[in-house]
Amino acid sequence: MLGIVRQKMLGQSLLKIRPAISVLRSYSSAAKQMTVREALNSALDEEMSADPKVFLMGEEVGEYQGAYKISKGLLEKYGPERVLDTPITEAGFAGIGVGAAYYGLKPVVEFMTFNFSMQAIDHIINSAAKSNYMSAGQMSVPIVFRGPNGAAAGVGAQHSQCYASWYASCPGLKVLSPYSSEDARGLLKAAIRDPDPVVFLENELLYGESFPVSDEVLDSSFCLPIGKAKIERKGKDVTITAFSKMVGYALKAAEILEKEGIDAEVINLRSIRPLDRSTINASVRKTNRLITVEEGFPQHGVGAEICASVVEESFAYLDAPVERIAGADVPMPYAANLERMAVPQVEDIVRAAKRACYRVVPLAAAA
């Protein structure tokens, strides 16, 4: 029932929000279109078909085919022993999933929203993340915790948080956050195959977005490396890092900046932990400027870690102060106008890039 209500609320809000997240994209050798939802579904299907140890569990993943239809058709194909509907008890089924991973199975645990993962955070952090180290490498925990993360639309403060920096701060976890259909397919396959626990942060506003995919991406053997970022757009004047939905915003900002003579390089992080520091620093050493973009809170955020890495490794290459674009340092408002002000917008990225490139006249000079 909760899934039905949330889906109706989301559908009403998407009409207002979709223009902001639909941006021009260019992918080499791309021939077909695939939604992020289809990409995730196909990745799950192929990995379950290839390995009988893989199974899916969570609220409404079976009979209802997923709150966002990510698991559509899987119950019919694989049966209730491998697609398990659970009660509304995240602590319970996350713990069962970790125990199954101890036993050698490969559970994929779906949270209807990662905000609900707070009920299960003890199992994620203290059981899944630490067991390999505490057993001196004798125990592997091949489990994936996946579901929508970050702000949606009109769901209030308790359902709108970004958990990227929360989980990325914990040793023993790998944290992935896809943007495109290529990301979703390749990274989810990598997560399921990985011997370590993976937190897989999706975005519900991207589920219905279509992206071009190549024949290589559609191949069942396709898999992306964990810990490697992708340069979505090459540039020479300023580096913009982003992940998840914010990659689309960064690409849109880059298009606007191009019209004003600023050539921005956009990096899709893909992997939050491990973080591809080498790609980020190599880009900054070329452009001499850095803008980080994320939906989460600014303090102790992903952008803060990236800025620290660049200052430590590439400080001498910087020609301007680093700029961090993040969500407002407040709980998410419910009112639509305040909600928009609380999350980064394309114009925020454009303004930051102009500041970094000294294209903005200082207030004192303007006076």
PDB file of C-alpha atoms in Angstrom, residues 27-302:
ATOM      1  CA  TYR A  27      27.166   8.331 -25.697  1.00  0.00           C
ATOM      2  CA  SER A  28      29.505   6.789 -28.247  1.00  0.00           C
ATOM      3  CA  SER A  29      28.276   3.781 -30.226  1.00  0.00           C
ATOM      4  CA  ALA A  30      24.824   4.032 -28.595  1.00  0.00           C
ATOM      5  CA  ALA A  31      21.999   2.645 -30.706  1.00  0.00           C
ATOM      6  CA  LYS A  32      19.026   1.766 -28.489  1.00  0.00           C
ATOM      7  CA  GLN A  33      17.080   3.430 -25.694  1.00  0.00           C
ATOM      8  CA  MET A  34      16.590   1.859 -22.257  1.00  0.00           C
ATOM      9  CA  THR A  35      15.110   3.257 -19.071  1.00  0.00           C
ATOM     10  CA  VAL A  36      17.002   3.020 -15.791  1.00  0.00           C
ATOM     11  CA  ARG A  37      14.167   0.834 -14.493  1.00  0.00           C
ATOM     12  CA  GLU A  38      14.630  -1.599 -17.392  1.00  0.00           C
ATOM     13  CA  ALA A  39      18.399  -1.563 -16.911  1.00  0.00           C
ATOM     14  CA  LEU A  40      18.122  -2.538 -13.252  1.00  0.00           C
ATOM     15  CA  ASN A  41      15.488  -5.181 -13.976  1.00  0.00           C
ATOM     16  CA  SER A  42      17.546  -6.765 -16.755  1.00  0.00           C
ATOM     17  CA  ALA A  43      20.696  -6.776 -14.616  1.00  0.00           C
ATOM     18  CA  LEU A  44      18.867  -8.552 -11.786  1.00  0.00           C
ATOM     19  CA  ASP A  45      17.305 -11.030 -14.194  1.00  0.00           C
ATOM     20  CA  GLU A  46      20.605 -11.900 -15.892  1.00  0.00           C
ATOM     21  CA  GLU A  47      22.535 -12.290 -12.644  1.00  0.00           C
ATOM     22  CA  MET A  48      19.807 -14.462 -11.100  1.00  0.00           C
ATOM     23  CA  SER A  49      19.796 -16.580 -14.240  1.00  0.00           C
ATOM     24  CA  ALA A  50      23.587 -16.936 -14.243  1.00  0.00           C
ATOM     25  CA  ASP A  51      24.004 -17.750 -10.532  1.00  0.00           C
ATOM     26  CA  PRO A  52      21.439 -19.743  -8.512  1.00  0.00           C
ATOM     27  CA  LYS A  53      22.916 -18.299  -5.295  1.00  0.00           C
ATOM     28  CA  VAL A  54      21.538 -14.838  -6.129  1.00  0.00           C
ATOM     29  CA  PHE A  55      18.136 -14.033  -4.657  1.00  0.00           C
ATOM     30  CA  LEU A  56      16.049 -10.902  -4.047  1.00  0.00           C
ATOM     31  CA  MET A  57      14.202  -9.956  -0.879  1.00  0.00           C
ATOM     32  CA  GLY A  58      12.323  -6.910   0.374  1.00  0.00           C
ATOM     33  CA  GLU A  59       8.930  -5.276   0.761  1.00  0.00           C
ATOM     34  CA  GLU A  60       6.602  -5.746  -2.236  1.00  0.00           C
ATOM     35  CA  VAL A  61       9.361  -7.152  -4.487  1.00  0.00           C
ATOM     36  CA  GLY A  62       7.319 -10.254  -5.381  1.00  0.00           C
ATOM     37  CA  GLU A  63       3.548 -10.133  -5.825  1.00  0.00           C
ATOM     38  CA  TYR A  64       3.514  -6.364  -6.417  1.00  0.00           C
ATOM     39  CA  GLN A  65       6.659  -6.649  -8.608  1.00  0.00           C
ATOM     40  CA  GLY A  66       8.455  -3.915  -6.692  1.00  0.00           C
ATOM     41  CA  ALA A  67       7.265  -0.546  -5.414  1.00  0.00           C
ATOM     42  CA  TYR A  68       8.885   0.941  -8.554  1.00  0.00           C
ATOM     43  CA  LYS A  69       8.519  -2.191 -10.725  1.00  0.00           C
ATOM     44  CA  ILE A  70      12.257  -2.939 -10.664  1.00  0.00           C
ATOM     45  CA  SER A  71      11.532  -6.623  -9.973  1.00  0.00           C
ATOM     46  CA  LYS A  72       8.805  -6.960 -12.613  1.00  0.00           C
ATOM     47  CA  GLY A  73       8.480 -10.536 -13.845  1.00  0.00           C
ATOM     48  CA  LEU A  74      11.086 -12.004 -11.503  1.00  0.00           C
ATOM     49  CA  LEU A  75       8.683 -13.789  -9.130  1.00  0.00           C
ATOM     50  CA  GLU A  76       6.982 -15.546 -12.032  1.00  0.00           C
ATOM     51  CA  LYS A  77      10.330 -16.590 -13.507  1.00  0.00           C
ATOM     52  CA  TYR A  78      12.264 -17.606 -10.379  1.00  0.00           C
ATOM     53  CA  GLY A  79       9.559 -18.405  -7.843  1.00  0.00           C
ATOM     54  CA  PRO A  80       8.977 -17.399  -4.191  1.00  0.00           C
ATOM     55  CA  GLU A  81      12.148 -19.108  -2.946  1.00  0.00           C
ATOM     56  CA  ARG A  82      14.322 -16.597  -4.809  1.00  0.00           C
ATOM     57  CA  VAL A  83      12.024 -13.555  -4.834  1.00  0.00           C
ATOM     58  CA  LEU A  84      10.895 -13.103  -1.250  1.00  0.00           C
ATOM     59  CA  ASP A  85       8.243 -10.670  -0.071  1.00  0.00           C
ATOM     60  CA  THR A  86       9.040  -9.561   3.481  1.00  0.00           C
ATOM     61  CA  PRO A  87       7.063  -7.871   6.247  1.00  0.00           C
ATOM     62  CA  ILE A  88       7.692  -4.180   6.945  1.00  0.00           C
ATOM     63  CA  THR A  89      10.699  -4.918   9.156  1.00  0.00           C
ATOM     64  CA  GLU A  90      13.951  -3.680   7.647  1.00  0.00           C
ATOM     65  CA  ALA A  91      16.032  -4.753  10.635  1.00  0.00           C
ATOM     66  CA  GLY A  92      14.628  -8.264  10.284  1.00  0.00           C
ATOM     67  CA  PHE A  93      15.115  -8.924   6.593  1.00  0.00           C
ATOM     68  CA  ALA A  94      18.457  -7.071   6.399  1.00  0.00           C
ATOM     69  CA  GLY A  95      19.715  -9.311   9.196  1.00  0.00           C
ATOM     70  CA  ILE A  96      18.412 -12.408   7.414  1.00  0.00           C
ATOM     71  CA  GLY A  97      20.182 -11.226   4.268  1.00  0.00           C
ATOM     72  CA  VAL A  98      23.505 -10.818   6.055  1.00  0.00           C
ATOM     73  CA  GLY A  99      23.131 -14.276   7.573  1.00  0.00           C
ATOM     74  CA  ALA A 100      22.443 -15.724   4.131  1.00  0.00           C
ATOM     75  CA  ALA A 101      25.585 -14.029   2.806  1.00  0.00           C
ATOM     76  CA  TYR A 102      27.594 -15.571   5.677  1.00  0.00           C
ATOM     77  CA  TYR A 103      26.294 -18.930   4.480  1.00  0.00           C
ATOM     78  CA  GLY A 104      27.526 -18.301   0.927  1.00  0.00           C
ATOM     79  CA  LEU A 105      24.402 -17.063  -0.812  1.00  0.00           C
ATOM     80  CA  LYS A 106      24.252 -13.720  -2.648  1.00  0.00           C
ATOM     81  CA  PRO A 107      21.250 -11.756  -1.386  1.00  0.00           C
ATOM     82  CA  VAL A 108      20.039  -8.541  -2.979  1.00  0.00           C
ATOM     83  CA  VAL A 109      18.140  -6.659  -0.282  1.00  0.00           C
ATOM     84  CA  GLU A 110      15.776  -3.956  -1.524  1.00  0.00           C
ATOM     85  CA  PHE A 111      14.778  -1.028   0.662  1.00  0.00           C
ATOM     86  CA  MET A 112      11.651   0.765  -0.533  1.00  0.00           C
ATOM     87  CA  THR A 113      13.662   3.899   0.214  1.00  0.00           C
ATOM     88  CA  PHE A 114      17.109   4.177   1.764  1.00  0.00           C
ATOM     89  CA  ASN A 115      15.602   6.319   4.491  1.00  0.00           C
ATOM     90  CA  PHE A 116      14.178   3.043   5.829  1.00  0.00           C
ATOM     91  CA  SER A 117      17.679   1.533   5.885  1.00  0.00           C
ATOM     92  CA  MET A 118      18.199   3.416   9.163  1.00  0.00           C
ATOM     93  CA  GLN A 119      16.123   0.648  10.749  1.00  0.00           C
ATOM     94  CA  ALA A 120      18.731  -1.842   9.486  1.00  0.00           C
ATOM     95  CA  ILE A 121      21.916   0.201   9.834  1.00  0.00           C
ATOM     96  CA  ASP A 122      23.309  -1.993  12.621  1.00  0.00           C
ATOM     97  CA  HIS A 123      23.294  -5.012  10.297  1.00  0.00           C
ATOM     98  CA  ILE A 124      24.753  -2.998   7.407  1.00  0.00           C
ATOM     99  CA  ILE A 125      27.574  -1.399   9.420  1.00  0.00           C
ATOM    100  CA  ASN A 126      28.331  -3.745  12.302  1.00  0.00           C
ATOM    101  CA  SER A 127      27.565  -7.078  10.641  1.00  0.00           C
ATOM    102  CA  ALA A 128      28.053  -6.785   6.872  1.00  0.00           C
ATOM    103  CA  ALA A 129      30.818  -4.168   6.692  1.00  0.00           C
ATOM    104  CA  LYS A 130      33.047  -5.413   9.500  1.00  0.00           C
ATOM    105  CA  SER A 131      32.848  -9.199   9.348  1.00  0.00           C
ATOM    106  CA  ASN A 132      35.570  -9.718   6.738  1.00  0.00           C
ATOM    107  CA  TYR A 133      38.073  -7.669   8.756  1.00  0.00           C
ATOM    108  CA  MET A 134      37.070  -9.105  12.127  1.00  0.00           C
ATOM    109  CA  SER A 135      37.394 -12.670  10.796  1.00  0.00           C
ATOM    110  CA  ALA A 136      40.868 -11.959   9.379  1.00  0.00           C
ATOM    111  CA  GLY A 137      39.527 -12.426   5.861  1.00  0.00           C
ATOM    112  CA  GLN A 138      37.914 -15.801   6.543  1.00  0.00           C
ATOM    113  CA  MET A 139      34.348 -14.551   6.025  1.00  0.00           C
ATOM    114  CA  SER A 140      33.073 -12.867   2.888  1.00  0.00           C
ATOM    115  CA  VAL A 141      29.749 -11.036   2.903  1.00  0.00           C
ATOM    116  CA  PRO A 142      28.546 -10.892  -0.737  1.00  0.00           C
ATOM    117  CA  ILE A 143      25.380  -8.838  -0.236  1.00  0.00           C
ATOM    118  CA  VAL A 144      23.835  -5.872  -2.059  1.00  0.00           C
ATOM    119  CA  PHE A 145      21.628  -3.324  -0.306  1.00  0.00           C
ATOM    120  CA  ARG A 146      19.785  -1.389  -3.009  1.00  0.00           C
ATOM    121  CA  GLY A 147      16.906   1.053  -3.426  1.00  0.00           C
ATOM    122  CA  PRO A 148      16.066   4.706  -4.106  1.00  0.00           C
ATOM    123  CA  ASN A 149      18.174   7.326  -2.342  1.00  0.00           C
ATOM    124  CA  GLY A 150      18.009  11.099  -1.972  1.00  0.00           C
ATOM    125  CA  ALA A 151      15.282  13.637  -2.595  1.00  0.00           C
ATOM    126  CA  ALA A 152      12.192  12.616  -4.537  1.00  0.00           C
ATOM    127  CA  ALA A 153       9.230  14.975  -4.780  1.00  0.00           C
ATOM    128  CA  GLY A 154       6.929  16.093  -1.978  1.00  0.00           C
ATOM    129  CA  VAL A 155       7.775  13.328   0.484  1.00  0.00           C
ATOM    130  CA  GLY A 156       9.117  15.497   3.297  1.00  0.00           C
ATOM    131  CA  ALA A 157      12.200  15.505   5.499  1.00  0.00           C
ATOM    132  CA  GLN A 158      12.109  11.883   6.636  1.00  0.00           C
ATOM    133  CA  HIS A 159      11.989  10.439   3.097  1.00  0.00           C
ATOM    134  CA  SER A 160      14.388  12.762   1.268  1.00  0.00           C
ATOM    135  CA  GLN A 161      17.886  12.190   2.630  1.00  0.00           C
ATOM    136  CA  CYS A 162      20.967  11.274   0.626  1.00  0.00           C
ATOM    137  CA  TYR A 163      22.955   8.498   2.315  1.00  0.00           C
ATOM    138  CA  ALA A 164      26.035   8.573   0.067  1.00  0.00           C
ATOM    139  CA  SER A 165      28.339  10.195   2.612  1.00  0.00           C
ATOM    140  CA  TRP A 166      26.782   8.244   5.503  1.00  0.00           C
ATOM    141  CA  TYR A 167      27.717   4.838   4.112  1.00  0.00           C
ATOM    142  CA  ALA A 168      30.833   5.972   2.239  1.00  0.00           C
ATOM    143  CA  SER A 169      32.454   6.891   5.557  1.00  0.00           C
ATOM    144  CA  CYS A 170      32.414   3.253   6.702  1.00  0.00           C
ATOM    145  CA  PRO A 171      35.373   0.937   5.924  1.00  0.00           C
ATOM    146  CA  GLY A 172      34.272  -2.427   4.597  1.00  0.00           C
ATOM    147  CA  LEU A 173      31.432  -1.131   2.433  1.00  0.00           C
ATOM    148  CA  LYS A 174      31.475  -0.287  -1.243  1.00  0.00           C
ATOM    149  CA  VAL A 175      29.059   2.476  -2.240  1.00  0.00           C
ATOM    150  CA  LEU A 176      27.814   2.896  -5.819  1.00  0.00           C
ATOM    151  CA  SER A 177      25.431   5.470  -7.285  1.00  0.00           C
ATOM    152  CA  PRO A 178      24.372   5.111 -10.936  1.00  0.00           C
ATOM    153  CA  TYR A 179      23.169   7.909 -13.212  1.00  0.00           C
ATOM    154  CA  SER A 180      22.414   6.406 -16.630  1.00  0.00           C
ATOM    155  CA  SER A 181      21.063   3.065 -17.840  1.00  0.00           C
ATOM    156  CA  GLU A 182      24.620   2.037 -18.673  1.00  0.00           C
ATOM    157  CA  ASP A 183      25.633   2.811 -15.088  1.00  0.00           C
ATOM    158  CA  ALA A 184      22.632   0.961 -13.653  1.00  0.00           C
ATOM    159  CA  ARG A 185      23.243  -2.250 -15.624  1.00  0.00           C
ATOM    160  CA  GLY A 186      27.004  -2.338 -15.323  1.00  0.00           C
ATOM    161  CA  LEU A 187      27.281  -1.305 -11.697  1.00  0.00           C
ATOM    162  CA  LEU A 188      24.473  -3.534 -10.387  1.00  0.00           C
ATOM    163  CA  LYS A 189      26.053  -6.541 -12.093  1.00  0.00           C
ATOM    164  CA  ALA A 190      29.402  -5.610 -10.552  1.00  0.00           C
ATOM    165  CA  ALA A 191      27.790  -5.208  -7.127  1.00  0.00           C
ATOM    166  CA  ILE A 192      26.108  -8.624  -7.239  1.00  0.00           C
ATOM    167  CA  ARG A 193      29.329 -10.326  -8.347  1.00  0.00           C
ATOM    168  CA  ASP A 194      31.482  -8.580  -5.745  1.00  0.00           C
ATOM    169  CA  PRO A 195      32.527 -10.591  -2.655  1.00  0.00           C
ATOM    170  CA  ASP A 196      32.044  -7.583  -0.356  1.00  0.00           C
ATOM    171  CA  PRO A 197      28.894  -5.784   0.856  1.00  0.00           C
ATOM    172  CA  VAL A 198      27.740  -3.075  -1.553  1.00  0.00           C
ATOM    173  CA  VAL A 199      25.366  -0.192  -0.873  1.00  0.00           C
ATOM    174  CA  PHE A 200      23.682   0.605  -4.192  1.00  0.00           C
ATOM    175  CA  LEU A 201      22.064   4.045  -4.206  1.00  0.00           C
ATOM    176  CA  GLU A 202      19.504   4.603  -6.963  1.00  0.00           C
ATOM    177  CA  ASN A 203      17.269   7.627  -7.601  1.00  0.00           C
ATOM    178  CA  GLU A 204      13.536   7.202  -8.071  1.00  0.00           C
ATOM    179  CA  LEU A 205      13.252  10.281 -10.291  1.00  0.00           C
ATOM    180  CA  LEU A 206      15.628   8.593 -12.737  1.00  0.00           C
ATOM    181  CA  TYR A 207      13.804   5.244 -12.943  1.00  0.00           C
ATOM    182  CA  GLY A 208      11.653   6.373 -15.879  1.00  0.00           C
ATOM    183  CA  GLU A 209      14.419   8.258 -17.678  1.00  0.00           C
ATOM    184  CA  SER A 210      15.602   6.766 -20.987  1.00  0.00           C
ATOM    185  CA  PHE A 211      19.247   6.696 -22.020  1.00  0.00           C
ATOM    186  CA  PRO A 212      20.948   5.397 -25.152  1.00  0.00           C
ATOM    187  CA  VAL A 213      22.783   2.103 -24.688  1.00  0.00           C
ATOM    188  CA  SER A 214      25.184   0.289 -26.991  1.00  0.00           C
ATOM    189  CA  ASP A 215      25.179  -3.385 -27.938  1.00  0.00           C
ATOM    190  CA  GLU A 216      28.115  -3.815 -25.565  1.00  0.00           C
ATOM    191  CA  VAL A 217      26.010  -2.593 -22.628  1.00  0.00           C
ATOM    192  CA  LEU A 218      23.171  -4.945 -23.592  1.00  0.00           C
ATOM    193  CA  ASP A 219      25.474  -7.975 -23.613  1.00  0.00           C
ATOM    194  CA  SER A 220      24.912 -10.257 -20.622  1.00  0.00           C
ATOM    195  CA  SER A 221      28.640 -10.228 -19.839  1.00  0.00           C
ATOM    196  CA  PHE A 222      28.737  -6.429 -19.533  1.00  0.00           C
ATOM    197  CA  CYS A 223      30.047  -5.197 -16.185  1.00  0.00           C
ATOM    198  CA  LEU A 224      31.552  -1.908 -15.027  1.00  0.00           C
ATOM    199  CA  PRO A 225      34.576  -1.694 -12.711  1.00  0.00           C
ATOM    200  CA  ILE A 226      33.903  -0.575  -9.156  1.00  0.00           C
ATOM    201  CA  GLY A 227      35.977   2.451  -8.186  1.00  0.00           C
ATOM    202  CA  LYS A 228      36.223   3.983 -11.660  1.00  0.00           C
ATOM    203  CA  ALA A 229      34.560   7.282 -12.605  1.00  0.00           C
ATOM    204  CA  LYS A 230      33.429   8.212 -16.129  1.00  0.00           C
ATOM    205  CA  ILE A 231      34.193  11.474 -17.879  1.00  0.00           C
ATOM    206  CA  GLU A 232      30.776  12.242 -19.383  1.00  0.00           C
ATOM    207  CA  ARG A 233      31.956  15.426 -21.095  1.00  0.00           C
ATOM    208  CA  LYS A 234      35.510  16.511 -21.769  1.00  0.00           C
ATOM    209  CA  GLY A 235      36.505  20.139 -21.128  1.00  0.00           C
ATOM    210  CA  LYS A 236      39.470  22.338 -20.352  1.00  0.00           C
ATOM    211  CA  ASP A 237      38.257  25.255 -18.222  1.00  0.00           C
ATOM    212  CA  VAL A 238      36.616  23.779 -15.109  1.00  0.00           C
ATOM    213  CA  THR A 239      36.009  20.303 -13.605  1.00  0.00           C
ATOM    214  CA  ILE A 240      32.507  19.465 -12.336  1.00  0.00           C
ATOM    215  CA  THR A 241      32.062  16.259 -10.305  1.00  0.00           C
ATOM    216  CA  ALA A 242      28.618  14.794  -9.650  1.00  0.00           C
ATOM    217  CA  PHE A 243      26.778  11.529  -9.064  1.00  0.00           C
ATOM    218  CA  SER A 244      23.280  10.169  -9.570  1.00  0.00           C
ATOM    219  CA  LYS A 245      20.688  12.738 -10.708  1.00  0.00           C
ATOM    220  CA  MET A 246      23.144  15.599 -10.299  1.00  0.00           C
ATOM    221  CA  VAL A 247      25.156  14.329 -13.287  1.00  0.00           C
ATOM    222  CA  GLY A 248      22.272  15.366 -15.514  1.00  0.00           C
ATOM    223  CA  TYR A 249      22.201  18.786 -13.898  1.00  0.00           C
ATOM    224  CA  ALA A 250      25.960  19.154 -14.377  1.00  0.00           C
ATOM    225  CA  LEU A 251      25.671  18.250 -18.076  1.00  0.00           C
ATOM    226  CA  LYS A 252      22.891  20.792 -18.541  1.00  0.00           C
ATOM    227  CA  ALA A 253      24.996  23.434 -16.784  1.00  0.00           C
ATOM    228  CA  ALA A 254      27.929  22.571 -19.069  1.00  0.00           C
ATOM    229  CA  GLU A 255      25.750  23.226 -22.124  1.00  0.00           C
ATOM    230  CA  ILE A 256      24.808  26.662 -20.783  1.00  0.00           C
ATOM    231  CA  LEU A 257      28.407  27.454 -19.894  1.00  0.00           C
ATOM    232  CA  GLU A 258      29.568  26.463 -23.381  1.00  0.00           C
ATOM    233  CA  LYS A 259      27.426  29.245 -24.854  1.00  0.00           C
ATOM    234  CA  GLU A 260      29.320  31.691 -22.651  1.00  0.00           C
ATOM    235  CA  GLY A 261      32.750  30.442 -23.636  1.00  0.00           C
ATOM    236  CA  ILE A 262      33.418  28.153 -20.644  1.00  0.00           C
ATOM    237  CA  ASP A 263      34.392  24.576 -21.523  1.00  0.00           C
ATOM    238  CA  ALA A 264      33.416  22.375 -18.563  1.00  0.00           C
ATOM    239  CA  GLU A 265      34.552  18.804 -17.944  1.00  0.00           C
ATOM    240  CA  VAL A 266      31.856  16.699 -16.243  1.00  0.00           C
ATOM    241  CA  ILE A 267      32.837  13.635 -14.197  1.00  0.00           C
ATOM    242  CA  ASN A 268      30.219  11.043 -13.283  1.00  0.00           C
ATOM    243  CA  LEU A 269      31.635   9.542 -10.071  1.00  0.00           C
ATOM    244  CA  ARG A 270      29.666   6.284 -10.298  1.00  0.00           C
ATOM    245  CA  SER A 271      31.569   4.910  -7.296  1.00  0.00           C
ATOM    246  CA  ILE A 272      31.488   6.873  -4.027  1.00  0.00           C
ATOM    247  CA  ARG A 273      33.578   4.350  -2.124  1.00  0.00           C
ATOM    248  CA  PRO A 274      36.127   3.578  -3.419  1.00  0.00           C
ATOM    249  CA  LEU A 275      36.448   7.062  -4.890  1.00  0.00           C
ATOM    250  CA  ASP A 276      38.311   7.522  -8.182  1.00  0.00           C
ATOM    251  CA  ARG A 277      40.702  10.150  -6.862  1.00  0.00           C
ATOM    252  CA  SER A 278      43.143   9.733  -9.749  1.00  0.00           C
ATOM    253  CA  THR A 279      40.579  10.661 -12.427  1.00  0.00           C
ATOM    254  CA  ILE A 280      39.385  13.653 -10.397  1.00  0.00           C
ATOM    255  CA  ASN A 281      42.885  14.962  -9.724  1.00  0.00           C
ATOM    256  CA  ALA A 282      44.013  14.417 -13.308  1.00  0.00           C
ATOM    257  CA  SER A 283      41.061  16.492 -14.487  1.00  0.00           C
ATOM    258  CA  VAL A 284      41.733  19.293 -12.003  1.00  0.00           C
ATOM    259  CA  ARG A 285      45.393  19.394 -13.015  1.00  0.00           C
ATOM    260  CA  LYS A 286      44.159  20.038 -16.555  1.00  0.00           C
ATOM    261  CA  THR A 287      41.354  22.536 -15.866  1.00  0.00           C
ATOM    262  CA  ASN A 288      42.819  24.130 -12.689  1.00  0.00           C
ATOM    263  CA  ARG A 289      39.321  24.547 -11.204  1.00  0.00           C
ATOM    264  CA  LEU A 290      36.874  22.326  -9.315  1.00  0.00           C
ATOM    265  CA  ILE A 291      33.119  22.351  -8.677  1.00  0.00           C
ATOM    266  CA  THR A 292      31.563  19.468  -6.694  1.00  0.00           C
ATOM    267  CA  VAL A 293      27.820  18.812  -6.886  1.00  0.00           C
ATOM    268  CA  GLU A 294      25.661  16.609  -4.636  1.00  0.00           C
ATOM    269  CA  GLU A 295      22.155  16.538  -3.179  1.00  0.00           C
ATOM    270  CA  GLY A 296      23.261  15.648   0.335  1.00  0.00           C
ATOM    271  CA  PHE A 297      24.026  17.930   3.251  1.00  0.00           C
ATOM    272  CA  PRO A 298      27.172  20.054   2.824  1.00  0.00           C
ATOM    273  CA  GLN A 299      28.907  19.217   6.101  1.00  0.00           C
ATOM    274  CA  HIS A 300      31.087  16.075   5.878  1.00  0.00           C
ATOM    275  CA  GLY A 301      29.703  15.406   2.417  1.00  0.00           C
ATOM    276  CA  VAL A 302      31.074  13.654  -0.661  1.00  0.00           C
TER     277      VAL A 302
END
